[in-house]
């Protein structure tokens, strides 16, 4: 049998769809065991100031004032995703990043919330705060180089968010690589991908719905390589348009745009669905694939910790990534066309 | 590239031959990290009564008196190893297990110690206390069923050996599966094999020399399946003879009798050599292959803990075991003979 299929099947036979639910945060020793097991865990009762009903729109506006913040703008709510461009060619597409203020941003989300139709916002654009560059705390902070002159965009909200989670930092023996704020609504989705980080994801408001696959089932996602594009705002029309990359940048990404569509995944894939509600925290282990949807205006925080590179974990993730060919995402279609033509 | 070779090479590129040496035992949290990394660690300063120079021959004899103990006897010091039997056929061979007293056993070892020639003992037989069935503490003890009437053979030595190691039991969240006493000399070797246990191995007297391979390099050991045999003592001659199994029992075992012989292992194998001296403890992670030699009369203890079955560890070990065909250990030779004949 194909090695990747064998490992996926055996892993599933051993682990099933099991997800631990903890009624209170684990101790450092308990979390260390969870990292070794490397399965998702839903953790309740992780209390921080940010998730004590403090973060109303009014509070966020008051704290942030008129500071510029970076917002991802797309015509379809799909930032960092595969998009059809000119000549029906597929592109890995990054959003247009625009500077605005918190009041402006939240107003756009509010407008959007009254239009629950997914992928369609009030002005046919979707706004998502997803800068994910350590927008609350970055490695500069932990290295002691965050002197205030180069503080991240959401520095005024730091008072409500601990820079690290003691029961994570202790067992992992490190500080986070990045701590991020995420704000969006139901019109934004995150396409399925995986990160080489141990991820702690806390929902403050709204709901996040995760569709998860273990690293062993990554080959079911039919990764392809795509040319790179990004949305830019046309100065003349003020509309977003796709700008193709002049460089030969190619991005490896799953060709499955929505793993929840019946038949999208092969038989060996066993997706796990977890809804994370306010005050709840998801431990998303390194290498797990995740597709994320939101319900209503959703405010969340995440702590990314570098995963352990020593031992088998990193080597196993590399193996799972590298044992399958990753064809060109646009050539396959040509092949299909040829076959149809013949 | 072959998946097993790819994974072995990548694992080696990432981890090299690194072995941590700790000057004192780890905390529970530190050990939990070490289990996740799953690399061998040499631990100094793990002090128990047994390794405080208390366990002289005189003391062991005094404590054990005339209680019968089970000793593995072989003509060549190779218990649980591949042996050539009738018609040059290869067999996985278990030792003859004989009952004797501690004074008798130690006298045989002492005699042997004056004959440093490996594989040759005073009376052309090698004695090794290696019953490894929880001969100090078994799961019956931890389950509360060890009521004294069925105590293990070395119950009188328990006072000097803790039933569990706190900094292991806590992170692994379990009690040991077995705690064993091992006594032998330089004429006994343990053929290369792996166990699905987290293993803590403390040397009390003498020296143990470990040749280790990570689980990713198991395919370099050319496992084969062999018919089963055991040594029995012939009542008439009082000599050991090989008794072939009437049943169709077949045992899977490495065909490499000594991995330290130059050229025995393929290029992808990167053996690690560790000598464990009195007072030192080796953490041998689950699934690591080990070939073990001894220097002088060697007294040792080990604690076996069940490994974590949840998550990727067990699935990965199964994958590494099952992705390579395991041919018949005796058919290959026939093929070679045929080829030579042609």
XYZ file of C-alpha atoms in Angstrom, chain A:
342
model
C 0.000 0.000 0.000
C 1.069 3.584 -0.562
C 3.069 4.647 2.530
C 1.079 7.846 3.102
C -2.241 6.017 2.889
C -0.972 3.279 5.227
C 0.147 5.817 7.843
C -3.081 7.849 7.563
C -5.231 4.740 7.991
C -3.203 3.391 10.890
C -3.158 6.766 12.643
C -6.924 7.007 12.260
C -7.448 3.441 13.509
C -5.462 4.319 16.634
C -6.844 7.791 17.287
C -10.249 8.060 15.669
C -11.870 11.476 15.897
C -11.082 11.915 19.569
C -10.812 15.463 20.906
C -10.202 16.055 24.608
C -12.328 18.721 26.264
C -10.843 20.211 29.442
C -13.077 22.078 31.869
C -10.129 24.119 33.094
C -6.676 24.916 31.713
C -4.097 22.135 32.045
C -1.068 22.334 34.300
C 2.293 22.707 32.584
C 2.898 18.966 33.009
C -0.534 18.092 31.646
C -0.007 20.353 28.648
C 3.385 18.778 28.028
C 1.627 15.404 27.682
C -0.922 16.950 25.311
C 1.861 18.315 23.106
C 3.398 14.840 22.926
C 0.031 13.327 21.947
C -0.393 16.180 19.453
C -4.197 15.991 19.172
C -6.510 19.030 19.252
C -7.861 19.897 22.696
C -10.698 22.262 23.566
C -9.805 24.100 26.761
C -12.376 25.953 28.817
C -11.810 28.412 31.630
C -8.652 30.092 30.367
C -9.502 33.497 31.772
C -7.766 36.647 30.636
C -8.958 40.251 30.773
C -9.690 40.235 27.034
C -12.288 37.497 27.298
C -14.183 38.854 30.305
C -16.794 40.728 28.171
C -14.490 43.750 28.298
C -13.818 43.935 24.568
C -16.939 45.637 23.263
C -16.676 47.672 20.063
C -16.753 50.809 22.195
C -13.827 49.615 24.306
C -11.742 48.560 21.305
C -12.382 51.962 19.681
C -11.553 53.810 22.872
C -8.271 51.951 23.344
C -7.140 52.076 19.719
C -8.259 55.638 18.913
C -7.138 56.769 15.481
C -4.036 54.548 15.272
C -3.753 53.055 11.805
C -4.341 49.331 11.644
C -3.682 46.926 8.742
C -6.753 45.207 7.353
C -6.925 42.508 4.687
C -9.438 43.418 1.998
C -10.744 40.991 -0.613
C -13.763 40.931 -2.917
C -14.765 37.490 -1.660
C -13.617 36.964 1.929
C -10.887 34.583 0.819
C -7.537 36.038 1.831
C -4.566 33.728 1.190
C -6.503 31.377 -1.037
C -6.689 29.988 -4.550
C -8.510 32.367 -6.888
C -9.362 32.208 -10.573
C -7.619 34.935 -12.522
C -7.309 35.862 -16.204
C -7.855 33.036 -18.709
C -9.307 30.882 -15.933
C -5.807 30.401 -14.543
C -5.575 29.711 -10.800
C -3.510 31.890 -8.488
C -2.582 31.810 -4.837
C -3.887 35.223 -3.927
C -3.021 37.487 -1.039
C -5.386 40.211 0.098
C -5.038 43.903 -0.399
C -3.772 45.312 2.887
C -5.171 48.717 3.714
C -4.646 51.039 6.632
C -7.716 52.241 8.479
C -8.775 53.046 12.015
C -10.534 50.731 14.411
C -13.838 52.685 14.257
C -13.822 52.556 10.438
C -12.969 48.870 10.426
C -15.640 47.876 12.946
C -18.231 49.950 11.071
C -17.499 47.964 7.925
C -17.887 44.717 9.850
C -21.137 45.856 11.411
C -22.498 46.699 7.991
C -21.448 43.308 6.867
C -23.092 41.540 9.764
C -26.492 42.585 8.508
C -25.707 40.800 5.241
C -25.213 37.228 6.364
C -24.697 36.013 2.837
C -21.231 34.490 2.863
C -18.675 36.037 0.546
C -20.806 39.157 0.030
C -20.259 42.181 2.175
C -22.130 45.464 2.188
C -19.862 47.099 -0.372
C -18.875 43.842 -2.064
C -15.622 43.811 -0.134
C -14.688 41.759 2.883
C -12.519 43.134 5.671
C -10.491 40.912 7.969
C -7.985 41.869 10.655
C -5.568 38.974 10.166
C -2.128 40.599 10.055
C -0.694 37.611 12.030
C 2.777 39.166 12.273
C 2.809 39.306 16.042
C 0.440 42.270 15.956
C 0.171 42.118 19.773
C 3.561 40.675 20.714
C 6.291 39.638 18.298
C 9.655 37.974 18.834
C 11.098 41.507 19.138
C 9.158 41.888 22.366
C 10.473 38.628 23.787
C 14.014 39.439 22.647
C 13.786 42.730 24.563
C 13.945 44.900 21.406
C 10.404 46.222 21.611
C 11.231 49.696 22.909
C 7.904 51.304 22.104
C 9.146 53.101 18.987
C 8.338 50.033 16.925
C 5.500 48.557 18.919
C 2.996 46.410 17.075
C -0.256 47.908 15.900
C -2.315 46.667 18.807
C 0.018 47.732 21.593
C -2.875 49.591 23.340
C -4.656 46.243 23.827
C -1.680 44.494 25.398
C -2.928 45.309 28.892
C -5.708 42.761 28.403
C -3.640 40.000 26.782
C -0.796 38.172 28.520
C 2.300 37.965 26.358
C 2.607 34.271 27.048
C 0.628 31.405 28.557
C 2.548 29.960 31.517
C 1.218 26.421 31.067
C 2.463 26.500 27.446
C 5.745 28.374 27.771
C 6.971 26.127 30.595
C 6.548 22.739 28.905
C 7.667 24.079 25.526
C 10.601 25.800 27.258
C 10.246 28.921 25.121
C 8.330 32.162 24.712
C 5.822 32.569 21.865
C 6.981 33.364 18.378
C 3.975 35.650 17.833
C 0.771 36.717 19.601
C -1.975 37.965 17.320
C -5.362 39.621 17.376
C -7.903 38.502 14.755
C -11.179 40.321 14.021
C -13.560 39.398 11.227
C -17.062 38.250 10.445
C -18.916 35.438 8.720
C -17.881 36.586 5.268
C -14.221 35.707 5.878
C -12.937 32.153 5.723
C -9.398 30.847 6.106
C -8.559 28.311 3.414
C -7.179 24.992 4.631
C -3.499 25.095 5.541
C -1.116 24.017 8.278
C 1.520 25.846 10.300
C 4.692 24.501 11.919
C 3.629 26.016 15.236
C 1.945 24.868 18.398
C -1.100 27.119 18.347
C -3.310 28.301 21.212
C -6.405 29.977 19.858
C -8.791 31.819 22.197
C -12.157 33.184 21.051
C -13.183 36.455 22.713
C -16.413 37.192 20.803
C -18.353 35.353 18.085
C -17.548 31.785 17.084
C -14.798 30.067 15.141
C -15.633 26.799 13.393
C -12.589 24.692 12.676
C -12.454 21.838 10.195
C -9.326 19.900 11.102
C -7.275 17.132 9.523
C -4.261 15.476 11.163
C -0.851 15.855 9.507
C -1.126 12.250 8.317
C -4.069 13.182 6.076
C -2.409 16.154 4.393
C -1.955 14.184 1.174
C -5.772 14.092 0.887
C -5.718 17.863 0.313
C -4.190 17.566 -3.168
C -1.628 20.302 -2.829
C -0.553 22.028 -6.016
C 1.840 24.835 -6.858
C 0.310 28.066 -8.063
C 1.572 31.366 -9.372
C 1.253 34.236 -6.960
C -1.116 37.173 -7.155
C -2.495 39.823 -4.834
C -5.404 42.183 -4.741
C -4.606 45.857 -5.220
C -6.916 48.830 -5.290
C -7.120 50.480 -8.683
C -6.581 54.218 -8.150
C -8.873 55.134 -11.037
C -11.900 52.967 -10.263
C -11.259 52.502 -6.512
C -12.121 48.837 -7.075
C -9.977 45.837 -6.116
C -8.264 44.087 -8.987
C -5.948 41.097 -9.163
C -2.295 41.949 -9.714
C -0.246 39.032 -10.996
C 3.279 38.662 -9.715
C 5.997 39.578 -12.179
C 8.342 37.226 -10.396
C 8.346 33.498 -10.745
C 7.074 33.136 -7.191
C 5.170 29.922 -6.799
C 3.153 28.944 -3.756
C 2.284 25.436 -2.615
C -1.328 25.248 -1.443
C -4.240 22.832 -1.159
C -6.409 22.732 -4.277
C -9.469 22.000 -2.140
C -11.238 25.283 -1.589
C -13.833 23.971 0.862
C -13.199 20.630 2.611
C -16.771 20.633 3.933
C -18.327 20.150 0.500
C -19.361 16.481 0.303
C -16.903 14.555 -1.843
C -14.202 17.231 -1.664
C -11.916 14.953 0.347
C -10.839 11.396 -0.411
C -12.040 8.433 1.661
C -8.914 8.410 3.820
C -9.645 11.889 5.190
C -11.479 12.093 8.506
C -12.183 15.742 9.243
C -12.842 16.847 12.807
C -15.252 19.717 13.397
C -14.789 21.918 16.448
C -16.686 25.095 17.276
C -14.800 27.408 19.619
C -17.011 29.793 21.570
C -16.200 32.868 23.638
C -13.948 32.031 26.568
C -12.853 28.767 24.963
C -9.366 27.996 23.717
C -8.339 25.487 21.080
C -4.974 23.787 21.273
C -4.188 23.204 17.610
C -1.031 21.093 17.447
C 1.741 21.852 14.974
C 1.143 20.519 11.485
C -2.630 20.044 11.812
C -4.559 21.254 8.785
C -7.301 23.761 9.481
C -10.097 25.442 7.577
C -11.718 28.184 9.637
C -15.106 29.862 9.415
C -16.622 32.495 11.658
C -20.115 33.258 12.900
C -20.930 36.915 13.489
C -18.322 39.463 14.422
C -15.549 37.299 15.765
C -12.692 38.530 17.905
C -9.936 36.045 18.704
C -6.388 35.804 19.968
C -3.684 33.314 19.217
C -0.300 32.405 20.624
C 2.092 30.679 18.230
C 4.957 28.754 19.757
C 7.760 27.254 17.656
C 7.367 23.516 17.592
C 10.060 21.124 18.792
C 12.530 20.564 15.969
C 14.484 17.849 17.777
C 13.322 14.270 17.650
C 10.763 12.705 15.350
C 8.036 15.404 15.151
C 9.666 17.741 12.659
C 11.071 14.900 10.580
C 7.629 13.285 10.422
C 5.951 16.505 9.248
C 8.636 16.895 6.586
C 8.116 13.334 5.475
C 4.353 13.798 5.218
C 4.869 16.955 3.153
C 7.530 15.582 0.852
C 6.441 12.062 0.005
C 3.852 13.185 -2.519
C 4.483 15.015 -5.747
C 3.011 18.501 -5.897
C 1.989 19.102 -9.525
C 1.388 22.442 -11.130
C -2.087 23.646 -10.169
C -2.756 24.877 -13.675
C -1.295 22.067 -15.721
C -3.699 19.475 -14.422
C -6.614 21.353 -15.900
C -4.862 21.444 -19.270
C -4.384 17.698 -19.066
C -8.080 17.270 -18.357
C -8.917 19.500 -21.308
C -6.658 17.485 -23.550
C -8.251 14.270 -22.412
C -11.705 15.677 -22.993
C -10.677 16.851 -26.442
C -9.394 13.481 -27.511
